[in-house]
mmCIF file of C-alpha atoms in Angstrom:
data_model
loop_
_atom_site.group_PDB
_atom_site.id
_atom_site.type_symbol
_atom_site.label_atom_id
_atom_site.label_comp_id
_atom_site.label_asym_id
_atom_site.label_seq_id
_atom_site.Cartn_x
_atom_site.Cartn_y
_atom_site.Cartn_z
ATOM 1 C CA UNK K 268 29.945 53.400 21.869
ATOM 2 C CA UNK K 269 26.042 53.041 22.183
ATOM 3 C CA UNK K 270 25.960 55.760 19.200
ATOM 4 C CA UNK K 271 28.135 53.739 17.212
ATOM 5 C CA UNK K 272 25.491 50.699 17.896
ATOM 6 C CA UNK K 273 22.574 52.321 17.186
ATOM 7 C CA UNK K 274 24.283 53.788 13.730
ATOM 8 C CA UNK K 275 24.961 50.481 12.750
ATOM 9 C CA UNK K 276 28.803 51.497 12.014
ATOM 10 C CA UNK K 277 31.512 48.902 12.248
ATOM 11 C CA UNK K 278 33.199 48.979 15.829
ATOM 12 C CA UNK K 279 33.828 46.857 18.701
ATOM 13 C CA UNK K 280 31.570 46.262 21.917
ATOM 14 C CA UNK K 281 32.774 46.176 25.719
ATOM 15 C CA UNK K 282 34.181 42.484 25.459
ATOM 16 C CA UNK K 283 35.838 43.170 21.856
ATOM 17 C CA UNK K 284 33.553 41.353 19.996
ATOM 18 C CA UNK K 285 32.885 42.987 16.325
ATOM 19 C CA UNK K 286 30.459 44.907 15.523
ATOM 20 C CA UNK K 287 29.099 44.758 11.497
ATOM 21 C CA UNK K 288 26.088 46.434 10.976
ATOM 22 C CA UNK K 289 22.658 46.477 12.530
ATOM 23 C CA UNK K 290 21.868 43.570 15.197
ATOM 24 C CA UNK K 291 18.395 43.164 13.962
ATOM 25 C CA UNK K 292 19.797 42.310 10.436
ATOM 26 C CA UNK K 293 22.210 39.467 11.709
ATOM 27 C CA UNK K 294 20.576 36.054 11.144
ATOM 28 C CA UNK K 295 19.522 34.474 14.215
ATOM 29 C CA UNK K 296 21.683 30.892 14.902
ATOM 30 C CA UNK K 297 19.862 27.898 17.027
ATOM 31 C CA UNK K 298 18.903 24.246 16.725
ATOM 32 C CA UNK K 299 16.413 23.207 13.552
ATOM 33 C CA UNK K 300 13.293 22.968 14.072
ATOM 34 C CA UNK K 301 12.494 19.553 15.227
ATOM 35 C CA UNK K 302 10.833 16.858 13.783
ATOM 36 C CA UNK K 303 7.567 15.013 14.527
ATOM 37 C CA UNK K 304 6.073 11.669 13.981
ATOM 38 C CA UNK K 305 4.234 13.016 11.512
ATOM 39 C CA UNK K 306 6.368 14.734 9.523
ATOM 40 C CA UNK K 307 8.645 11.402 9.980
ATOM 41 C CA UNK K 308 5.115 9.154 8.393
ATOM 42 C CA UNK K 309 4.184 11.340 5.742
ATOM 43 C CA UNK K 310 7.149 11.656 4.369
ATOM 44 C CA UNK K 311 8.170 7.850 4.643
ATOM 45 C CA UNK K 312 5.094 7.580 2.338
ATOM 46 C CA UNK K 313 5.792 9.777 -0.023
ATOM 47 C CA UNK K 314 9.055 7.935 -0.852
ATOM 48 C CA UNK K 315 7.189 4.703 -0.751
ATOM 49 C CA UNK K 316 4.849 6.119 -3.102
ATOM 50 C CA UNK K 317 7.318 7.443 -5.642
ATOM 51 C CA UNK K 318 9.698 4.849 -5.382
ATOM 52 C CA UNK K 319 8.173 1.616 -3.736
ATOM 53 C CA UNK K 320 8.896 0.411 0.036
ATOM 54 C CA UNK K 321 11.684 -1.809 -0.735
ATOM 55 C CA UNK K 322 13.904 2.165 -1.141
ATOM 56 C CA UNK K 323 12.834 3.483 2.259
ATOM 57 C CA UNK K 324 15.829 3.232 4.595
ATOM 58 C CA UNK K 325 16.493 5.515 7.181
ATOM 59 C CA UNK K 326 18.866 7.287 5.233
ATOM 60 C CA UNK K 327 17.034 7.694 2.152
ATOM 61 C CA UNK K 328 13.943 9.494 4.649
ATOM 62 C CA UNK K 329 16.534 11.876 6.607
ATOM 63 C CA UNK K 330 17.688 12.806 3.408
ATOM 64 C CA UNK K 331 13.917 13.806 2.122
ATOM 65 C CA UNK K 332 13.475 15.486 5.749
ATOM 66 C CA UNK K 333 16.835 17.777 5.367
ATOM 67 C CA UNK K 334 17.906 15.427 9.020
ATOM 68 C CA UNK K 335 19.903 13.033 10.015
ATOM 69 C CA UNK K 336 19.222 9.235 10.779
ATOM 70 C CA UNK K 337 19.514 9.625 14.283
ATOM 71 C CA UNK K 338 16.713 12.477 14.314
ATOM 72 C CA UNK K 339 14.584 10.317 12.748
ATOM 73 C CA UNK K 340 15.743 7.122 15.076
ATOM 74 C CA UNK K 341 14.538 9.635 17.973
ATOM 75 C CA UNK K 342 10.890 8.996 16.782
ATOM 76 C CA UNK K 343 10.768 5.371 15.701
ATOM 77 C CA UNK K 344 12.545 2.390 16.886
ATOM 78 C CA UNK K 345 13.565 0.685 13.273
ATOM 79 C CA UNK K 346 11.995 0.783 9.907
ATOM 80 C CA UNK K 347 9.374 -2.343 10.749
ATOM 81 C CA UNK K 348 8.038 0.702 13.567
ATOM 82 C CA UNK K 349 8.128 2.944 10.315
ATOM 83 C CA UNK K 350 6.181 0.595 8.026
ATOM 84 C CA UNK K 351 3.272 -0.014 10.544
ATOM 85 C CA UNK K 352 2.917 3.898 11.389
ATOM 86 C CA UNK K 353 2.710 4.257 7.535
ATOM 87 C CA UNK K 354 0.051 1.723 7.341
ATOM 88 C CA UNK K 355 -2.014 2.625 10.128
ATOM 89 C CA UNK K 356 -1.735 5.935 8.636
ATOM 90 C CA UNK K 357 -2.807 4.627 5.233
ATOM 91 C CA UNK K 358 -5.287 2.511 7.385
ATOM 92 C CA UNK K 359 -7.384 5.606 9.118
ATOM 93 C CA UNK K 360 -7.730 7.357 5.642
ATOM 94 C CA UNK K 361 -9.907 4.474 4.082
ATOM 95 C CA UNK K 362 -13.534 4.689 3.411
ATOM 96 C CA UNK K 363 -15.920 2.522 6.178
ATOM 97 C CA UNK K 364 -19.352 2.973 4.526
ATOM 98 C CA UNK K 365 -22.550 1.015 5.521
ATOM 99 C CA UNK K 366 -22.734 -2.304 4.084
ATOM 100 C CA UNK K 367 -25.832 -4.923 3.052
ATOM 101 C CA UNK K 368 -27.401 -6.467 5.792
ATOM 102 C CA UNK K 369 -27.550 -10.128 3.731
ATOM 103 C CA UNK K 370 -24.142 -12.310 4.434
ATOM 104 C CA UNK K 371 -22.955 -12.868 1.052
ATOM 105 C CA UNK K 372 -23.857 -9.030 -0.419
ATOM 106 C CA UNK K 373 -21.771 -8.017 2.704
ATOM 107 C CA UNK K 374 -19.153 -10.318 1.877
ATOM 108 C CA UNK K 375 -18.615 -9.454 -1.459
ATOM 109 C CA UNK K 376 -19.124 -5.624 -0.613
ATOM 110 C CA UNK K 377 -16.297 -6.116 2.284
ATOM 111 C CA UNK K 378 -14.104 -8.359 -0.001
ATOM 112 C CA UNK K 379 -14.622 -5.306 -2.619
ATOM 113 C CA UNK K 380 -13.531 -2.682 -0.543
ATOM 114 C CA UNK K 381 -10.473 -4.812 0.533
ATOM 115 C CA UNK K 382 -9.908 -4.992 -3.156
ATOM 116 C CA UNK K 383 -9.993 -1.041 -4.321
ATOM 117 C CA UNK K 384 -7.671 -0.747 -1.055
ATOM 118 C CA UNK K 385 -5.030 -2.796 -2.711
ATOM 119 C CA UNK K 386 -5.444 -1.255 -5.544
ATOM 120 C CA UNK K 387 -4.622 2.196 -4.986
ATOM 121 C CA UNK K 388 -2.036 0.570 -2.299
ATOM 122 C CA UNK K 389 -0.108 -2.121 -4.192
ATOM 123 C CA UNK K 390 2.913 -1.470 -1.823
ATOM 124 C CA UNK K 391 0.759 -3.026 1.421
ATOM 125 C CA UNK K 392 0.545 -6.595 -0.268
ATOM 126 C CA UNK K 393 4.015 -7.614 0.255
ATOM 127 C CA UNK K 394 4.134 -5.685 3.871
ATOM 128 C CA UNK K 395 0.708 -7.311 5.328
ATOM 129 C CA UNK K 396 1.578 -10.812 3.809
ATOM 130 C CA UNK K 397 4.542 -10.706 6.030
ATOM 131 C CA UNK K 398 2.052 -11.303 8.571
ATOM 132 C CA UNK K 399 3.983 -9.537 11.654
ATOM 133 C CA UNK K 400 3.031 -5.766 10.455
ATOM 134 C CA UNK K 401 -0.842 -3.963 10.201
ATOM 135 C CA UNK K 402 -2.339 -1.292 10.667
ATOM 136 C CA UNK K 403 -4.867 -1.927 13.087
ATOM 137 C CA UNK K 404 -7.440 0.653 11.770
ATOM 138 C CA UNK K 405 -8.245 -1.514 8.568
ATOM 139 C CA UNK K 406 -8.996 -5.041 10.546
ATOM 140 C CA UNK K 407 -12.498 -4.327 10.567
ATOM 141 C CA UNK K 408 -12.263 -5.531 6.632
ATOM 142 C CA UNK K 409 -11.235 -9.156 8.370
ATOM 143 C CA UNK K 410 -13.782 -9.388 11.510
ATOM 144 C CA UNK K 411 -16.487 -8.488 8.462
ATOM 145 C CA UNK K 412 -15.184 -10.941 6.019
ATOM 146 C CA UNK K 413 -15.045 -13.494 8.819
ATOM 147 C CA UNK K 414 -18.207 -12.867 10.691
ATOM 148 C CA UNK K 415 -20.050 -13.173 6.984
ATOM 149 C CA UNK K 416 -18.294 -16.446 6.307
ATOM 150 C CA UNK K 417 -20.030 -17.915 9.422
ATOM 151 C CA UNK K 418 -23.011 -16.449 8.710
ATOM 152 C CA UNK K 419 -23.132 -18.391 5.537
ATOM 153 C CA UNK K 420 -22.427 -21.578 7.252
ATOM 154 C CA UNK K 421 -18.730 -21.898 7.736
ATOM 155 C CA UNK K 422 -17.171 -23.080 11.186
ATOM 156 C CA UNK K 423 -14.102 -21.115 12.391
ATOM 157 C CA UNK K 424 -11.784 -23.061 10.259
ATOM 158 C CA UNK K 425 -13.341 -23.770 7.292
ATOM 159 C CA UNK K 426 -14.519 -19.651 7.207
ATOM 160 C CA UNK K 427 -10.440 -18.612 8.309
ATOM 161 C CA UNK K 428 -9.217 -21.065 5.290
ATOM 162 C CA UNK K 429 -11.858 -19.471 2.806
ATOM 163 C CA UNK K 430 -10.568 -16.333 4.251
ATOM 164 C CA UNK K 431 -7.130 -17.130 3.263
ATOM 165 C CA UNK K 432 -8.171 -18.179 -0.245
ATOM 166 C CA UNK K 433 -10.273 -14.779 -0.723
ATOM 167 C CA UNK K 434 -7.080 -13.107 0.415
ATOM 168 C CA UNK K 435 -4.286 -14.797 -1.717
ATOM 169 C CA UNK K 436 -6.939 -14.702 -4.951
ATOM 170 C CA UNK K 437 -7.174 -10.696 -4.094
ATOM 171 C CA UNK K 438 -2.823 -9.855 -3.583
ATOM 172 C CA UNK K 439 -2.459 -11.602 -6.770
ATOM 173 C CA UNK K 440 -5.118 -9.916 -8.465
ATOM 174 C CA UNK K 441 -3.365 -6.460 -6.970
ATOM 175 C CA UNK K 442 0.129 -7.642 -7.897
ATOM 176 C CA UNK K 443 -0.620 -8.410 -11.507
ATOM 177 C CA UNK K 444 -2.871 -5.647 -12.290
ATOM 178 C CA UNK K 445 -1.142 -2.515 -10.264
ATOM 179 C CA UNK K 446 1.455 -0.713 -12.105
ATOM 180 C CA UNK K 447 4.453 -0.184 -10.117
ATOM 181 C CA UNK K 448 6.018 2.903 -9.227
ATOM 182 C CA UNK K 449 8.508 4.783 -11.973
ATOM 183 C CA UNK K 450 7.223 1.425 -14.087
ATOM 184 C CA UNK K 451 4.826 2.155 -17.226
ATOM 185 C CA UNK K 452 1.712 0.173 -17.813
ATOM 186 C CA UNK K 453 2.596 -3.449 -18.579
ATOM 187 C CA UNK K 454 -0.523 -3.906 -21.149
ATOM 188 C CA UNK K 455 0.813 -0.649 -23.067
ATOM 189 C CA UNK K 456 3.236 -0.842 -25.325
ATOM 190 C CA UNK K 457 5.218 2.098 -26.460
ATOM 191 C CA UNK K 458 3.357 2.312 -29.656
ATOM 192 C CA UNK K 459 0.052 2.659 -26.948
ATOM 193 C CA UNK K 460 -1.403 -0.633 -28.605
ATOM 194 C CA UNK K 461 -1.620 -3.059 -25.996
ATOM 195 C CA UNK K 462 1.373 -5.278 -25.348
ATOM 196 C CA UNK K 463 1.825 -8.789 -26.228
ATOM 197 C CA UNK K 464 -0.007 -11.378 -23.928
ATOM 198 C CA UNK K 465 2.350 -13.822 -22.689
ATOM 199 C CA UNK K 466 0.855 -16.717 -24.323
ATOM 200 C CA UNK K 467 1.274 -14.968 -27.258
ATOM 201 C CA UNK K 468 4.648 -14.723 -26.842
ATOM 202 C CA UNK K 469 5.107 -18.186 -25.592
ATOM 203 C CA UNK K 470 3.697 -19.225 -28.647
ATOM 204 C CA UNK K 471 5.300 -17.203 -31.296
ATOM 205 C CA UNK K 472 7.614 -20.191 -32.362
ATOM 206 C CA UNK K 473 5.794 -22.935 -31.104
ATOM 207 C CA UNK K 474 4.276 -25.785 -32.782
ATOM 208 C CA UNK K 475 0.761 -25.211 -32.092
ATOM 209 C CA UNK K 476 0.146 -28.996 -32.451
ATOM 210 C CA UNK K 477 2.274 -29.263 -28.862
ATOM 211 C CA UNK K 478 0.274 -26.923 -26.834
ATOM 212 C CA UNK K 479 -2.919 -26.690 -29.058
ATOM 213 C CA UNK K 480 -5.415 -25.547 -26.449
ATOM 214 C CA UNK K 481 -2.879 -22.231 -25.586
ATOM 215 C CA UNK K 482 -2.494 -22.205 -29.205
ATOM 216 C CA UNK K 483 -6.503 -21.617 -29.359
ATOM 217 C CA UNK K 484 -5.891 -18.640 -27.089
ATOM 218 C CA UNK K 485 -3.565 -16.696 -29.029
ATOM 219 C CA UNK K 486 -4.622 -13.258 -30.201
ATOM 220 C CA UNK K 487 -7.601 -13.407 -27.722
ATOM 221 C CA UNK K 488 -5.952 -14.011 -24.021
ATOM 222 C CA UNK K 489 -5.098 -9.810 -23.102
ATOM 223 C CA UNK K 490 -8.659 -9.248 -24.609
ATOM 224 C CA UNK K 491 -10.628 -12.041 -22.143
ATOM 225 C CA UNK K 492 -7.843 -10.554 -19.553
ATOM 226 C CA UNK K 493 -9.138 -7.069 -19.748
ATOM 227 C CA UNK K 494 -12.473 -8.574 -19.287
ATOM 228 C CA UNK K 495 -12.000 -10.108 -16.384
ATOM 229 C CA UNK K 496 -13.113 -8.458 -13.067
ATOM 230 C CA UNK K 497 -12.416 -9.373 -9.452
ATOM 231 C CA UNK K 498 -16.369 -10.107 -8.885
ATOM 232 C CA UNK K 499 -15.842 -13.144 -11.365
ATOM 233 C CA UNK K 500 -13.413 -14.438 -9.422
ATOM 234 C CA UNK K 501 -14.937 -13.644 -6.148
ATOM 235 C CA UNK K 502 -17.925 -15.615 -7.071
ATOM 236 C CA UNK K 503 -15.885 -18.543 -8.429
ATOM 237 C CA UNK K 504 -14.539 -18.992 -4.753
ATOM 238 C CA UNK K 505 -17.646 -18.335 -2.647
ATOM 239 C CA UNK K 506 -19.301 -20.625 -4.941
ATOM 240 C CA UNK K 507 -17.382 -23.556 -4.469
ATOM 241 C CA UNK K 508 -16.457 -22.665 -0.906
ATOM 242 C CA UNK K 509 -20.014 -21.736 0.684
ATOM 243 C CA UNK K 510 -22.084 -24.910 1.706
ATOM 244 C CA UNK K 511 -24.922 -25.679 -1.152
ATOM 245 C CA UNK K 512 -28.844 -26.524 -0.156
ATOM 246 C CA UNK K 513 -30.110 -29.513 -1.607
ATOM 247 C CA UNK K 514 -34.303 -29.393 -2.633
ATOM 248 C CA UNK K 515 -35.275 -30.365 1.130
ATOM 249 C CA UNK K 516 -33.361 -27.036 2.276
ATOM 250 C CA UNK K 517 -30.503 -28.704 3.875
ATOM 251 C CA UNK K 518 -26.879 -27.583 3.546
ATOM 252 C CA UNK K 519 -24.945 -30.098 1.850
ATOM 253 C CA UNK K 520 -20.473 -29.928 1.680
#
């Protein structure tokens, strides 16, 4: 029998059991490997990334990990737990670089790098304005913005509501600028000329004599739009949020 094994021939063993070939060329059976958080997070992101947030489920990620739901369940509690490992992991890769010592340079350098942040992560705008998920290792952005406001002259609540104001100025900034995943570029046509502004369209069969100031902007709105930058804006708020200094060098509202 033991030459019959070591041949490799077809037989049977002591208990009965068949014998095909070679036991070294028989696959081996056991469990899958298992999965980790991190497998679990980068490839939650991934999907987010092709296909936007609102198609991660649980089902849709144990699909794109070859698992099941309930593997994936074993690592994280519900798909809220999911979202804020994805952002702290989204968090920990931004850049933290040295910024100006003078308040409002800091401020606008701070409110910058919130900015490009959004940018090449639309998806976070809708998640963090929830208000219940964040990923902790990106809240240095806030204590900076906040700690600049007061050095400029702002209480608590006056800096937190210009804070608020900086922040809903920059997600709609990111919202109407980012392109959208599987979505082409909204300012593109398919021609590649740029698309119709919308108050060109609004105005394509309009009087102009009933909205003649938007009727002033037509052909020239998507070509001011493309000139616009975030700084513009930026500056529009501090300037009318920040306390001004009359001649004597006093802060005035």
């Amino acid at each position: 029998m033991a030459a019959r094994r070591e041949r490799g021939e077809t037989g049977r063993d002591d208990e009965g059991r068949a014998l095909t070939g070679n036991a070294t060329t028989r696959p081996k059976r056991g469990r899958p490997p298992r999965l980790s958080r991190e497998q679990i997070v980068e490839a939650a992101h991934e999907i987010i990334l092709r296909e936007g947030a609102e198609h991660l489920t649980m089902r849709r990620l144990a699909s794109a990990l070859r698992s099941t739901p309930m593997a994936v369940y074993h690592h994280v509690r519900d798909k809220d737990e999911l979202l804020v490992l994805v952002l702290e992991h989204v968090a920990r890769g931004l850049p933290r670089p040295e910024l100006p010592e003078q308040p409002r340079e800091r401020l606008l350098a701070a409110c910058t790098l919130m900015y490009r942040a959004f940018m090449d992560n639309p998806w976070v705008v809708p998640i963090v304005a929830r208000g219940d998920l964040v990923g902790v290792s990106a809240v240095w952005m806030t204590e900076e913005i906040m700690a600049a406001l007061v050095a400029l002259g702002l209480d608590d609540q006056h800096a937190f509501r210009t804070h608020q104001t900086i922040w809903y100025f920059t997600a709609g900034q990111v919202m109407s600028a980012a392109p959208r995943p599987g979505a082409a570029d909204g300012a593109t046509g398919q021609t590649g000329e740029p698309a119709p502004h919308y108050i060109d369209v609004a105005m394509a069969s309009r009087d102009p004599a009933e909205f003649p100031h938007l009727a002033r902007l037509v052909g020239r709105s998507r070509h001011w739009e493309a000139e616009y930058r975030y700084a513009d804006g930026l500056g529009h708020i501090l300037d009318g949020a920040l306390p001004r200094h009359d001649t004597a060098g006093g802060a005035t509202p």
